[in-house]
Coordinates of C-alpha atoms in Angstrom, one line a residue:
X1 CA -50.4 -57.0 32.5
X2 CA -54.0 -56.2 31.4
X3 CA -55.3 -59.2 29.5
X4 CA -53.5 -61.8 31.6
X5 CA -54.0 -63.5 34.9
X6 CA -51.5 -63.1 37.7
X7 CA -49.6 -66.2 36.4
X8 CA -48.7 -64.0 33.4
X9 CA -49.7 -66.9 31.0
X10 CA -53.4 -67.4 31.3
X11 CA -55.4 -65.1 29.0
X12 CA -58.4 -63.5 30.7
X13 CA -61.0 -63.5 27.9
X14 CA -63.1 -60.6 29.1
X15 CA -60.0 -58.3 29.2
X16 CA -58.7 -59.8 26.0
X17 CA -62.0 -59.0 24.2
X18 CA -61.8 -55.4 25.4
X19 CA -58.3 -55.1 23.9
X20 CA -59.6 -56.5 20.6
X21 CA -62.4 -54.0 20.7
X22 CA -59.8 -51.2 21.0
X23 CA -57.9 -52.6 18.0
X24 CA -61.0 -52.8 15.9
X25 CA -61.9 -49.2 16.7
X26 CA -58.4 -47.9 16.1
X27 CA -57.4 -49.8 13.0
X28 CA -60.7 -50.5 11.3
X29 CA -62.9 -47.6 12.3
X30 CA -60.1 -45.1 12.5
X31 CA -61.2 -43.7 15.9
X32 CA -58.6 -41.7 18.0
X33 CA -57.4 -43.4 21.2
X34 CA -58.9 -40.6 23.3
X35 CA -62.4 -41.4 22.0
X36 CA -62.0 -45.1 22.9
X37 CA -60.8 -44.1 26.4
X38 CA -63.7 -41.7 27.0
X39 CA -66.2 -44.3 26.0
X40 CA -64.6 -47.0 28.2
X41 CA -64.5 -44.6 31.2
X42 CA -68.1 -43.5 30.6
X43 CA -69.6 -47.0 30.4
X44 CA -67.5 -48.4 33.2
X45 CA -65.5 -50.9 31.2
X46 CA -63.0 -53.1 32.9
X47 CA -60.4 -50.9 34.5
X48 CA -56.6 -51.1 34.0
X49 CA -54.2 -52.4 36.6
X50 CA -53.6 -50.1 39.6
X51 CA -55.9 -47.3 38.4
X52 CA -59.5 -46.3 38.7
X53 CA -59.9 -45.2 35.1
X54 CA -58.3 -45.6 31.7
X55 CA -55.9 -43.0 30.2
X56 CA -54.5 -42.7 26.7
X57 CA -50.9 -43.5 27.8
X58 CA -52.1 -46.7 29.7
X59 CA -53.9 -48.2 26.7
X60 CA -51.1 -47.2 24.3
X61 CA -48.5 -48.8 26.6
X62 CA -50.5 -52.1 26.8
X63 CA -51.0 -52.2 23.0
X64 CA -47.3 -51.6 22.3
X65 CA -46.2 -54.4 24.6
X66 CA -45.1 -57.4 22.6
X67 CA -46.9 -59.7 25.0
X68 CA -50.3 -58.4 23.7
X69 CA -49.6 -59.8 20.2
X70 CA -50.9 -63.3 21.0
X71 CA -54.2 -61.7 22.1
X72 CA -54.8 -59.2 19.3
X73 CA -52.7 -60.9 16.5
X74 CA -49.2 -60.3 15.2
X75 CA -50.4 -58.3 12.2
X76 CA -52.6 -55.9 14.3
X77 CA -49.8 -55.5 16.8
X78 CA -47.3 -54.6 14.0
X79 CA -49.7 -52.0 12.6
X80 CA -50.3 -50.5 16.0
X81 CA -46.5 -50.2 16.6
X82 CA -46.1 -48.4 13.2
X83 CA -49.1 -46.2 13.9
X84 CA -48.0 -45.1 17.3
X85 CA -44.3 -44.7 16.5
X86 CA -44.6 -43.4 12.9
X87 CA -46.3 -40.4 11.4
X88 CA -48.8 -40.2 14.2
X89 CA -46.1 -39.7 16.8
X90 CA -47.2 -36.1 17.3
X91 CA -50.5 -37.3 18.8
X92 CA -48.7 -39.1 21.6
X93 CA -47.7 -36.0 23.5
X94 CA -44.6 -33.8 23.4
X95 CA -42.5 -32.0 25.9
X96 CA -44.2 -29.2 27.7
X97 CA -44.0 -26.0 25.7
X98 CA -45.3 -23.8 28.6
X99 CA -43.3 -22.9 31.6
X100 CA -45.8 -23.8 34.3
X101 CA -47.8 -26.6 32.8
X102 CA -48.2 -29.3 35.5
X103 CA -46.5 -27.1 38.1
X104 CA -49.6 -25.1 38.8
X105 CA -52.4 -26.8 40.7
X106 CA -56.0 -25.9 41.0
X107 CA -56.8 -24.4 44.4
X108 CA -60.5 -25.1 44.3
X109 CA -61.9 -27.4 47.0
X110 CA -62.0 -31.1 46.0
X111 CA -60.0 -30.5 42.9
X112 CA -56.2 -29.9 43.2
X113 CA -55.5 -31.1 39.6
X114 CA -52.7 -29.7 37.5
X115 CA -53.2 -26.7 35.2
X116 CA -52.0 -26.8 31.6
X117 CA -51.5 -24.3 28.8
X118 CA -54.5 -23.5 26.7
X119 CA -56.0 -20.9 24.4
X120 CA -59.0 -18.8 25.7
X121 CA -61.0 -16.3 23.7
X122 CA -64.6 -15.2 23.9
X123 CA -66.8 -14.0 21.1
X124 CA -65.2 -10.9 19.5
X125 CA -62.1 -11.3 21.7
X126 CA -58.6 -12.3 20.5
X127 CA -57.4 -15.6 21.8
X128 CA -55.3 -15.5 25.0
X129 CA -52.8 -18.0 26.3
X130 CA -53.8 -19.1 29.8
X131 CA -53.2 -22.0 32.2
X132 CA -56.5 -23.9 32.7
X133 CA -57.6 -26.7 35.0
X134 CA -58.9 -29.0 32.2
X135 CA -62.0 -31.1 32.5
X136 CA -62.1 -34.9 32.4
X137 CA -64.8 -35.0 29.7
X138 CA -63.4 -35.4 26.2
X139 CA -59.8 -35.6 27.3
X140 CA -59.2 -39.3 26.8
X141 CA -58.6 -39.7 30.5
X142 CA -55.6 -37.2 30.3
X143 CA -57.2 -34.7 32.6
X144 CA -59.4 -34.8 35.7
X145 CA -59.9 -31.2 36.6
X146 CA -62.9 -29.1 37.4
X147 CA -62.5 -26.9 34.3
X148 CA -63.1 -23.7 36.3
X149 CA -59.7 -22.3 37.4
X150 CA -57.9 -20.1 34.8
X151 CA -55.0 -17.8 35.1
X152 CA -53.1 -15.6 32.6
X153 CA -50.1 -17.4 31.2
X154 CA -48.0 -14.2 30.6
X155 CA -48.6 -12.9 34.1
X156 CA -48.1 -16.2 35.9
X157 CA -44.8 -16.8 34.0
X158 CA -43.6 -13.3 34.9
X159 CA -44.5 -13.8 38.5
X160 CA -42.7 -17.1 38.9
X161 CA -39.5 -15.8 37.3
X162 CA -39.4 -13.0 39.9
X163 CA -40.3 -15.5 42.7
X164 CA -37.5 -17.9 41.6
X165 CA -34.9 -15.2 41.5
X166 CA -36.0 -13.7 44.8
X167 CA -35.9 -17.2 46.4
X168 CA -32.6 -18.3 45.1
X169 CA -30.9 -15.0 46.0
X170 CA -32.3 -14.9 49.5
X171 CA -30.4 -15.6 52.6
X172 CA -32.9 -18.2 53.8
X173 CA -32.4 -20.2 50.6
X174 CA -28.7 -20.4 51.0
X175 CA -29.1 -21.4 54.6
X176 CA -31.5 -24.2 53.6
X177 CA -29.1 -25.5 51.0
X178 CA -26.3 -25.6 53.5
X179 CA -28.5 -27.5 56.0
X180 CA -29.5 -30.0 53.4
X181 CA -25.9 -30.6 52.3
X182 CA -24.9 -31.2 56.0
X183 CA -27.8 -33.7 56.3
X184 CA -26.6 -35.6 53.3
X185 CA -23.0 -35.7 54.3
X186 CA -24.0 -36.8 57.8
X187 CA -25.9 -39.8 56.3
X188 CA -23.4 -40.6 53.6
X189 CA -24.1 -43.9 51.9
X190 CA -22.2 -45.1 48.9
X191 CA -23.7 -46.7 45.7
X192 CA -21.7 -49.8 46.5
X193 CA -23.3 -50.1 49.9
X194 CA -26.8 -49.8 48.4
X195 CA -26.0 -52.5 45.9
X196 CA -24.9 -54.8 48.7
X197 CA -28.2 -54.1 50.5
X198 CA -30.1 -54.9 47.3
X199 CA -28.2 -58.2 46.9
X200 CA -29.1 -59.2 50.5
X201 CA -32.7 -58.2 49.8
X202 CA -32.7 -60.6 46.8
X203 CA -31.3 -63.4 48.9
X204 CA -33.9 -62.9 51.6
X205 CA -36.7 -62.9 49.0
X206 CA -35.7 -66.4 48.0
X207 CA -36.1 -67.5 51.7
X208 CA -39.3 -65.6 52.7
X209 CA -41.8 -67.6 50.7
X210 CA -40.4 -70.9 52.1
X211 CA -41.0 -72.7 55.4
X212 CA -37.5 -71.7 56.5
X213 CA -38.5 -68.0 56.8
X214 CA -38.5 -66.6 60.3
X215 CA -39.3 -63.3 61.9
X216 CA -35.7 -62.3 61.9
X217 CA -35.7 -62.6 58.1
X218 CA -38.8 -60.6 57.7
X219 CA -37.5 -57.9 60.0
X220 CA -34.2 -57.7 58.2
X221 CA -36.0 -57.6 54.8
X222 CA -38.2 -54.6 55.9
X223 CA -35.2 -52.8 57.4
X224 CA -33.1 -53.2 54.2
X225 CA -35.9 -52.0 52.1
X226 CA -36.2 -48.9 54.3
X227 CA -32.5 -48.2 54.1
X228 CA -32.4 -48.6 50.3
X229 CA -35.3 -46.2 49.9
X230 CA -33.7 -43.6 52.1
X231 CA -30.2 -44.0 50.5
X232 CA -31.6 -43.9 47.0
X233 CA -33.5 -40.7 47.7
X234 CA -30.3 -39.2 49.1
X235 CA -28.1 -40.3 46.2
X236 CA -30.7 -38.9 43.7
X237 CA -30.8 -35.6 45.6
X238 CA -27.1 -34.9 45.5
X239 CA -26.8 -33.8 41.8
X240 CA -29.8 -31.4 42.2
X241 CA -28.3 -30.1 45.4
X242 CA -25.0 -29.4 43.8
X243 CA -26.6 -27.7 40.9
X244 CA -28.5 -25.4 43.2
X245 CA -25.3 -24.6 45.1
X246 CA -23.7 -23.6 41.8
X247 CA -26.4 -21.2 40.8
X248 CA -25.5 -17.5 40.7
X249 CA -26.7 -15.8 43.9
X250 CA -26.6 -12.3 42.5
X251 CA -30.0 -11.3 41.0
X252 CA -28.5 -9.7 37.9
X253 CA -26.4 -12.8 37.1
X254 CA -29.3 -15.2 37.8
X255 CA -31.6 -13.2 35.6
X256 CA -29.1 -13.3 32.8
X257 CA -28.9 -17.1 33.2
X258 CA -32.7 -17.4 33.2
X259 CA -32.9 -15.5 29.9
X260 CA -30.4 -17.9 28.3
X261 CA -32.3 -21.1 29.5
X262 CA -34.8 -22.8 27.2
X263 CA -38.3 -23.4 28.5
X264 CA -37.4 -27.0 29.3
X265 CA -34.3 -25.9 31.2
X266 CA -36.3 -23.3 33.2
X267 CA -38.8 -26.1 34.1
X268 CA -36.0 -28.3 35.4
X269 CA -34.8 -25.5 37.7
X270 CA -38.3 -24.7 38.9
X271 CA -38.9 -28.4 39.7
X272 CA -35.7 -28.4 41.8
X273 CA -37.0 -25.6 44.1
X274 CA -40.8 -26.0 43.9
X275 CA -43.2 -28.8 44.7
X276 CA -46.0 -26.9 43.0
X277 CA -47.9 -23.6 42.9
X278 CA -51.5 -23.5 44.0
X279 CA -53.7 -21.3 41.9
X280 CA -56.5 -19.8 44.0
X281 CA -59.9 -19.0 42.3
X282 CA -60.4 -15.5 41.1
X283 CA -62.4 -13.4 43.6
X284 CA -66.2 -13.5 42.9
X285 CA -67.1 -11.0 40.2
X286 CA -63.5 -10.7 39.0
X287 CA -62.5 -12.0 35.6
X288 CA -59.2 -13.9 35.6
X289 CA -57.7 -11.2 33.3
X290 CA -58.3 -8.6 35.9
X291 CA -57.4 -10.6 38.9
X292 CA -54.4 -10.0 41.1
X293 CA -52.1 -12.9 40.0
X294 CA -49.7 -12.4 42.9
X295 CA -52.5 -12.8 45.4
X296 CA -53.8 -16.0 43.7
X297 CA -50.4 -17.9 43.4
X298 CA -49.3 -19.8 46.5
X299 CA -46.0 -21.6 46.1
X300 CA -44.9 -24.6 48.0
X301 CA -41.1 -24.7 48.1
X302 CA -38.9 -27.8 48.4
X303 CA -36.4 -26.0 50.7

């Protein structure tokens, strides 16, 4: 945890002081978390664990952890918990309201960041809902995009609905589902077997740090970890596979189901069949409103 040494007990004073700075700015000065994050990233403050820069969610997670209370004080920790989980809850993010937020990715070279719903409107023009590759600056570490790629939300949503229906109702999709089901059945592993492997892994991890550990133990440990990863992936895929098999394969029926689904439900179905959709830049001299959306969207399917 940020603020502690690897022994989980010794407080690292330089990291602890950075956390206290955040508390002062949030509670005393009333600054938003995003401003603190932007400042830390800009000035190269100490980085969080396993990341090259701070994000709002990372700092919030650290400050809400009960183990940070001895560093920042019990009273400050209690106030932060109330602030983050009370009336300011709406500031902490909410489920995606737009169909393709996070599913679209910027196709510009050296970017590849997700696109999110946004309002766009020039001088004298009505605001328009679009998907935009959002810039890092001013986002509190939430976004890392180039800020250049934009696509019409209405036209992208309409395109992906038709693409989803065409894909699910196509012969190739049914064949791919049947192949995947055969693969899973051929490599059938029960949850009980996975638990046995995990128990053996725990036993081996008691031996490996000692002088009694041998190559045979290390080899078996690595092999069990590989088997557990593969089996877990298979077991997690089975519900999604069955759901896809149960989908209507007639276009009219599937379209009727799509109309009844909420945005959140549509996103779940899209995630089951799509890795992502790359949004290519609009051709030079073409405004995103007048660009050919179908030519700019390049889907990567899971099956």
